[in-house]
Coordinates of C-alpha atoms in Angstrom, one line a residue:
M21 CA 14.9 79.4 151.9
K22 CA 11.4 78.7 153.7
I23 CA 11.3 74.9 155.7
K24 CA 8.4 73.7 153.8
K25 CA 10.5 74.4 150.3
K26 CA 13.3 72.7 151.7
F27 CA 11.7 69.5 152.6
K28 CA 10.4 69.5 149.2
I29 CA 13.7 70.1 147.6
L30 CA 15.1 67.3 149.6
S31 CA 11.9 64.9 148.7
N32 CA 12.8 65.8 145.2
N33 CA 16.2 64.8 145.4
L34 CA 15.6 61.6 147.0
S35 CA 12.9 61.3 144.0
A36 CA 15.6 61.7 141.9
L37 CA 18.1 58.7 143.2
I38 CA 15.1 56.2 143.4
N39 CA 13.9 57.1 139.9
Y40 CA 17.8 56.5 139.2
H41 CA 18.0 52.9 141.0
R42 CA 14.7 51.9 138.9
R43 CA 16.5 52.8 136.1
K44 CA 13.4 55.4 134.2
T45 CA 14.0 57.1 131.7
V46 CA 11.1 59.5 131.9
L47 CA 11.4 61.3 135.4
G48 CA 8.5 63.1 137.4
N49 CA 11.1 64.6 139.2
P50 CA 12.8 68.0 138.2
P51 CA 16.5 68.4 138.0
S52 CA 17.5 69.3 141.8
F53 CA 20.7 70.6 141.1
V54 CA 21.2 73.3 138.7
W55 CA 24.3 75.0 136.7
I56 CA 24.3 78.4 134.9
E57 CA 26.7 79.8 132.9
P58 CA 26.6 83.2 133.1
T59 CA 29.3 83.6 130.5
N60 CA 31.8 81.1 128.5
N61 CA 34.9 84.1 128.5
C62 CA 37.2 83.7 130.7
N63 CA 40.4 86.5 131.3
L64 CA 42.8 83.1 132.0
K65 CA 44.8 80.4 130.1
C66 CA 44.8 77.5 132.8
I67 CA 46.1 74.1 131.5
M68 CA 44.0 71.9 133.0
C69 CA 40.4 74.1 131.4
P70 CA 39.6 74.0 127.9
T71 CA 38.5 77.6 127.6
G72 CA 42.3 78.1 129.2
T73 CA 43.7 75.9 126.0
G74 CA 41.9 77.0 123.0
K75 CA 39.8 74.2 122.7
I76 CA 36.0 75.7 122.6
D77 CA 34.9 75.9 119.1
V78 CA 31.2 77.6 120.1
K79 CA 30.7 81.1 119.9
K80 CA 31.3 82.8 123.2
G81 CA 28.9 85.4 124.8
F82 CA 27.0 87.0 128.1
M83 CA 23.9 85.4 129.2
D84 CA 21.0 88.1 128.6
Y85 CA 19.7 88.7 131.7
T86 CA 16.2 88.6 131.0
L87 CA 16.7 85.1 129.7
Y88 CA 18.7 84.5 133.1
K89 CA 14.9 85.9 135.3
R90 CA 13.1 83.3 133.2
I91 CA 15.4 80.7 134.0
I92 CA 15.1 81.1 138.0
D93 CA 11.6 82.1 137.5
E94 CA 10.9 78.4 136.4
T95 CA 13.4 76.7 138.7
K96 CA 13.4 78.2 141.8
E97 CA 10.4 76.2 142.8
Y98 CA 12.6 72.9 142.7
T99 CA 15.8 73.1 143.0
S100 CA 18.6 72.8 145.8
A101 CA 20.7 75.4 144.6
V102 CA 22.3 76.3 141.6
T103 CA 25.8 77.2 140.9
L104 CA 27.2 80.5 138.4
A105 CA 29.8 79.3 136.6
I106 CA 30.4 76.6 134.1
S107 CA 33.3 77.4 131.7
G108 CA 34.1 80.9 132.2
E109 CA 34.8 83.2 134.7
S110 CA 31.5 84.5 136.1
L111 CA 32.6 87.7 137.4
L112 CA 33.6 89.0 133.7
H113 CA 29.8 89.4 133.0
P114 CA 28.8 93.0 133.8
E115 CA 25.3 92.0 135.4
F116 CA 26.7 89.4 137.3
F117 CA 26.1 91.0 141.5
K118 CA 22.1 91.9 139.7
M119 CA 22.1 87.7 138.9
I120 CA 23.0 86.7 142.8
E121 CA 20.5 89.4 143.6
Y122 CA 17.5 88.7 142.0
A123 CA 18.0 84.6 142.4
S124 CA 18.5 85.5 146.3
S125 CA 15.5 87.5 146.5
N126 CA 13.4 84.8 145.0
G127 CA 14.5 82.0 147.4
V128 CA 17.2 80.7 145.4
K129 CA 20.5 79.8 146.6
I130 CA 23.6 80.5 144.8
L131 CA 26.9 79.2 144.4
L132 CA 29.7 80.1 142.7
N133 CA 33.3 78.8 141.4
T134 CA 35.6 81.6 140.9
N135 CA 39.5 82.2 139.6
A136 CA 39.4 85.4 142.3
T137 CA 41.8 87.3 140.0
L138 CA 38.5 89.7 139.3
L139 CA 37.5 90.2 142.8
T140 CA 38.5 94.0 143.8
E141 CA 37.9 95.2 147.1
E142 CA 34.8 96.9 145.0
K143 CA 33.9 93.6 144.1
S144 CA 34.3 92.1 147.3
R145 CA 31.6 94.5 149.3
L146 CA 29.1 93.8 146.3
L147 CA 29.6 89.8 146.4
L148 CA 28.8 89.9 150.4
D149 CA 25.6 92.5 149.5
S150 CA 24.4 90.0 147.0
G151 CA 22.7 87.0 149.0
I152 CA 25.2 84.8 147.8
S153 CA 25.5 81.3 149.8
E154 CA 28.5 79.8 148.8
I155 CA 31.6 80.5 146.9
S156 CA 34.7 78.3 146.2
F157 CA 37.9 80.1 145.4
A158 CA 40.0 78.2 142.7
F159 CA 43.8 78.4 144.2
D160 CA 45.2 75.4 142.5
G161 CA 49.1 75.4 144.5
L162 CA 50.3 76.2 147.8
K163 CA 53.5 78.0 146.2
K164 CA 53.8 80.5 143.3
G165 CA 55.3 77.9 141.0
T166 CA 52.7 75.8 140.8
Y167 CA 49.5 77.8 140.9
E168 CA 51.1 80.1 138.1
K169 CA 51.9 77.1 136.2
A170 CA 48.6 76.1 136.0
R171 CA 46.5 79.0 136.0
V172 CA 48.4 81.0 133.8
G173 CA 47.9 84.7 133.7
A174 CA 47.5 84.9 136.7
D175 CA 49.2 86.4 139.8
F176 CA 50.0 84.0 142.8
E177 CA 50.8 87.0 145.3
K178 CA 48.0 89.2 143.8
T179 CA 45.1 86.3 143.4
L180 CA 46.1 85.4 147.6
D181 CA 45.6 89.1 148.2
N182 CA 42.2 89.5 146.6
I183 CA 40.8 86.1 148.4
L184 CA 42.2 87.2 152.2
Y185 CA 40.7 90.7 151.6
F186 CA 37.6 89.4 150.9
L187 CA 37.7 86.9 154.0
R188 CA 39.0 89.3 156.0
L189 CA 35.9 92.0 155.5
K190 CA 33.7 88.9 155.4
K191 CA 34.8 88.6 159.2
E192 CA 34.5 92.2 159.8
Q193 CA 30.9 92.4 159.3
R194 CA 30.1 89.6 161.0
R195 CA 28.4 87.3 158.1
K196 CA 27.9 83.8 158.7
L197 CA 27.8 84.0 154.6
P198 CA 28.8 83.1 151.9
Y199 CA 30.0 79.8 153.0
A200 CA 33.2 80.0 151.7
I201 CA 35.8 77.2 150.1
L202 CA 39.6 77.6 148.9
S203 CA 39.5 74.5 146.5
I204 CA 43.5 73.2 145.4
L205 CA 43.6 71.0 142.3
K206 CA 46.0 67.9 143.1
L207 CA 48.5 68.7 139.9
E208 CA 51.5 67.4 141.4
F209 CA 54.0 69.7 139.8
E210 CA 56.0 70.0 142.8
D211 CA 56.4 68.7 146.1
Y212 CA 55.8 70.7 149.1
S213 CA 56.9 69.9 152.9
E214 CA 54.6 69.7 156.2
I215 CA 55.9 72.9 157.2
E216 CA 55.0 74.9 153.5
K217 CA 51.5 73.3 153.8
A218 CA 51.3 74.6 157.5
D219 CA 52.6 78.2 156.9
F220 CA 50.7 78.3 153.5
L221 CA 47.2 77.1 155.6
R222 CA 48.2 79.3 158.6
L223 CA 47.0 82.6 156.3
F224 CA 43.6 81.4 156.1
D225 CA 43.2 80.7 160.3
G226 CA 40.2 82.1 161.8
L227 CA 39.1 83.2 158.1
I228 CA 38.2 80.4 156.1
D229 CA 35.3 78.0 156.2
E230 CA 36.9 75.0 154.6
I231 CA 39.9 74.2 152.3
R232 CA 39.6 71.7 150.2
S233 CA 42.0 69.5 148.0
R234 CA 40.9 67.9 144.7
E235 CA 41.1 65.8 142.2
V236 CA 41.6 66.9 138.5
S237 CA 39.0 66.1 136.0
T238 CA 40.1 65.4 132.4
W239 CA 36.8 67.0 131.5
G240 CA 35.8 63.9 130.0
S241 CA 37.6 62.9 127.0
T242 CA 38.6 66.4 126.5
F243 CA 42.2 66.0 128.1
K244 CA 42.1 61.8 128.7
D245 CA 45.6 61.8 126.3
T246 CA 47.4 65.0 127.9
D247 CA 51.0 64.9 129.8
T248 CA 50.6 68.6 130.9
F249 CA 49.2 67.8 134.4
S250 CA 48.3 64.3 136.5
Y251 CA 44.9 63.0 136.5
R252 CA 43.3 59.6 137.7
D253 CA 42.8 57.0 135.1
N254 CA 38.9 56.3 135.2
S255 CA 38.8 52.8 133.3
N256 CA 36.8 51.4 136.1
V257 CA 33.2 52.7 135.1
Y258 CA 30.3 53.0 137.8
G259 CA 27.5 53.6 135.5
P260 CA 25.0 55.1 134.5
C261 CA 25.9 58.7 135.5
S262 CA 23.2 59.7 137.6
R263 CA 23.9 63.5 137.0
L264 CA 21.2 62.7 134.0
W265 CA 18.6 61.8 136.7
S266 CA 19.3 65.2 139.0
T267 CA 21.5 68.0 137.1
A268 CA 20.8 70.3 134.6
C269 CA 23.0 72.8 132.9
I270 CA 22.4 75.5 131.0
A271 CA 24.8 77.8 128.8
W272 CA 25.2 81.3 128.2
D273 CA 23.3 81.2 125.3
G274 CA 20.0 78.8 126.2
D275 CA 21.7 75.8 125.2
V276 CA 20.9 72.8 127.5
V277 CA 23.7 70.6 127.5
P278 CA 23.5 67.1 130.0
C279 CA 26.6 67.9 132.0
V280 CA 29.1 71.1 132.3
Y281 CA 31.8 69.1 130.8
N282 CA 30.0 69.5 127.4
A283 CA 31.7 73.3 127.0
N284 CA 31.7 72.9 123.3
H285 CA 27.9 72.2 123.4
E286 CA 28.9 68.3 121.9
Y287 CA 25.1 66.8 122.8
V288 CA 22.8 69.6 123.0
I289 CA 19.2 68.3 124.4
G290 CA 17.3 71.5 123.5
N291 CA 17.3 75.6 124.4
I292 CA 15.5 77.1 127.1
K293 CA 14.8 80.0 124.6
N294 CA 12.4 77.8 123.0
N295 CA 11.1 75.3 125.7
R296 CA 10.7 75.1 129.3
L297 CA 13.1 72.8 130.9
M298 CA 11.1 70.5 132.3
D299 CA 10.0 69.6 128.8
I300 CA 13.9 69.3 127.9
W301 CA 14.3 67.4 130.9
N302 CA 12.2 64.6 129.5
N303 CA 12.1 65.0 125.6
E304 CA 13.6 62.5 123.5
K305 CA 17.5 63.2 123.3
M306 CA 17.7 63.2 126.9
F307 CA 15.3 59.9 126.8
R308 CA 17.7 58.2 124.6
L309 CA 21.3 59.5 126.6
R310 CA 19.6 58.3 129.9
E311 CA 18.7 55.1 127.9
S312 CA 22.3 54.9 126.4
M313 CA 24.1 55.1 130.2
I314 CA 21.5 51.8 131.2
N315 CA 22.5 50.0 128.1
G316 CA 26.1 50.5 128.8
D317 CA 26.7 52.4 125.0
Y318 CA 26.6 55.9 125.7
L319 CA 29.8 56.5 124.1
N320 CA 28.0 56.2 121.1
I321 CA 26.2 58.9 121.6
S322 CA 28.5 60.9 124.0
P323 CA 32.0 60.1 123.5
L324 CA 32.8 63.1 125.8
C325 CA 32.1 60.9 128.7
E326 CA 34.9 58.5 128.1
N327 CA 37.6 59.1 131.3
C328 CA 34.9 60.9 133.4
I329 CA 36.1 61.5 136.7
V330 CA 32.1 61.2 137.7
L331 CA 31.2 57.9 135.8
G332 CA 35.0 57.0 137.4
T333 CA 33.7 57.6 141.1
P334 CA 32.0 54.4 143.0
P335 CA 29.4 55.2 144.6
I336 CA 28.8 55.2 148.6
F337 CA 25.9 53.0 150.3
G338 CA 24.3 53.3 147.2
I339 CA 24.3 56.5 146.3
P340 CA 26.4 57.4 142.8
S341 CA 28.5 60.6 142.5
G342 CA 26.4 62.1 140.1
I343 CA 23.6 62.8 142.8
R344 CA 25.9 62.9 145.9
L345 CA 26.4 66.6 144.9
S346 CA 22.7 67.7 144.6
L347 CA 21.9 65.3 147.7
A348 CA 24.5 66.5 149.9
D349 CA 23.1 70.2 148.8
A350 CA 19.5 69.5 149.8
I351 CA 20.3 68.0 152.8
T352 CA 22.8 71.4 154.0
N353 CA 19.6 73.5 153.4
V354 CA 18.0 71.4 155.6
T355 CA 20.8 70.8 158.6
G356 CA 23.2 73.8 157.7
Y357 CA 27.0 73.1 156.3
G358 CA 28.1 71.3 158.9
F359 CA 26.8 68.4 157.5
E360 CA 28.7 68.7 154.2
R361 CA 32.3 68.3 156.0
I362 CA 30.9 65.5 158.1
A363 CA 29.7 63.7 154.8
L364 CA 33.1 64.5 152.8
S365 CA 35.2 63.4 156.1
I366 CA 32.8 59.7 156.0
A367 CA 33.4 59.9 152.5
N368 CA 37.0 59.3 152.7
R369 CA 37.3 57.3 155.3
L370 CA 35.0 55.0 153.7
R371 CA 37.6 55.1 150.9
N372 CA 40.3 55.2 152.6
G373 CA 41.1 59.2 151.9
S374 CA 41.0 58.5 148.2
F375 CA 37.7 61.0 147.5
T376 CA 37.7 63.3 144.7
A377 CA 37.4 65.6 147.2
K378 CA 39.1 66.2 150.8
T379 CA 38.6 68.8 153.0
I380 CA 42.9 69.6 154.4
S381 CA 42.1 72.2 157.0
E382 CA 41.2 70.1 159.8

């Protein structure tokens, strides 16, 4: 990514923050962070995911590659990064590596969240050659019992071997990228000792860039009454949700939704097949949703927002939860990934260790 573009993207993020504080409902800034869903199919039945628990009523499928290219062509000049995942396992897409390569060749930073169960030796090599910038492995449990209770259908040892193979191959090839994160949800199924924790972390010595412990999300109101796993009650609301000022989400079929938690397409703003993203970004439905967020009656339009982890997380230095991701990413483009770790550490100190994500590999 060229330095001029990096600073343009950073400026766009700052404009999003300013427009948020000014409570503007029609924005001059385009979305600074974009989520694209290659597919909403998944090979697991995770207990904390609407796809895995059978709560998805919308049709399942795979994004057409031509449509994907059109999205990249439109967004490449203003987005700080694209995450290729929403409510499915992206490695299932038959043209997934081609998708990464196209975006990367157009100067777009690509991030991936994956359960790593499908990460064979061949796919590890393809992923390393694809130009991907960051990969987050969702591995929810330091022990077999915890992991397999959460990630139903996955095998603890096999998936762990997949991840370690990828990391060793990356080290063997002396690659700095992708920045590799092991992401562990705090599901609190069972306790583990400090010795068990140390033994697990030792497996990744000299291999992983970061290991993060993350709060589990209830996908807004989707799991707000569940007793299957532990989660934070987000009854304290720090609105409006700044993702409406900074982030765009595009489903596999072209539907544009306001948030990644709209897995059932509960509030569709438009469809990228019919309109440009910037036209959808400021259309009547998006205007009404931003206005309802400002007025505080957003649940009348989007009841899914109840108990949302984003709305339930307080701002830091005036930067709300939803914008922090895209702003941190834009700064990371300029300064390198070290900034992201420092920012996480500062956030946890300011919130006495109760931030939604925390680095535990230090």
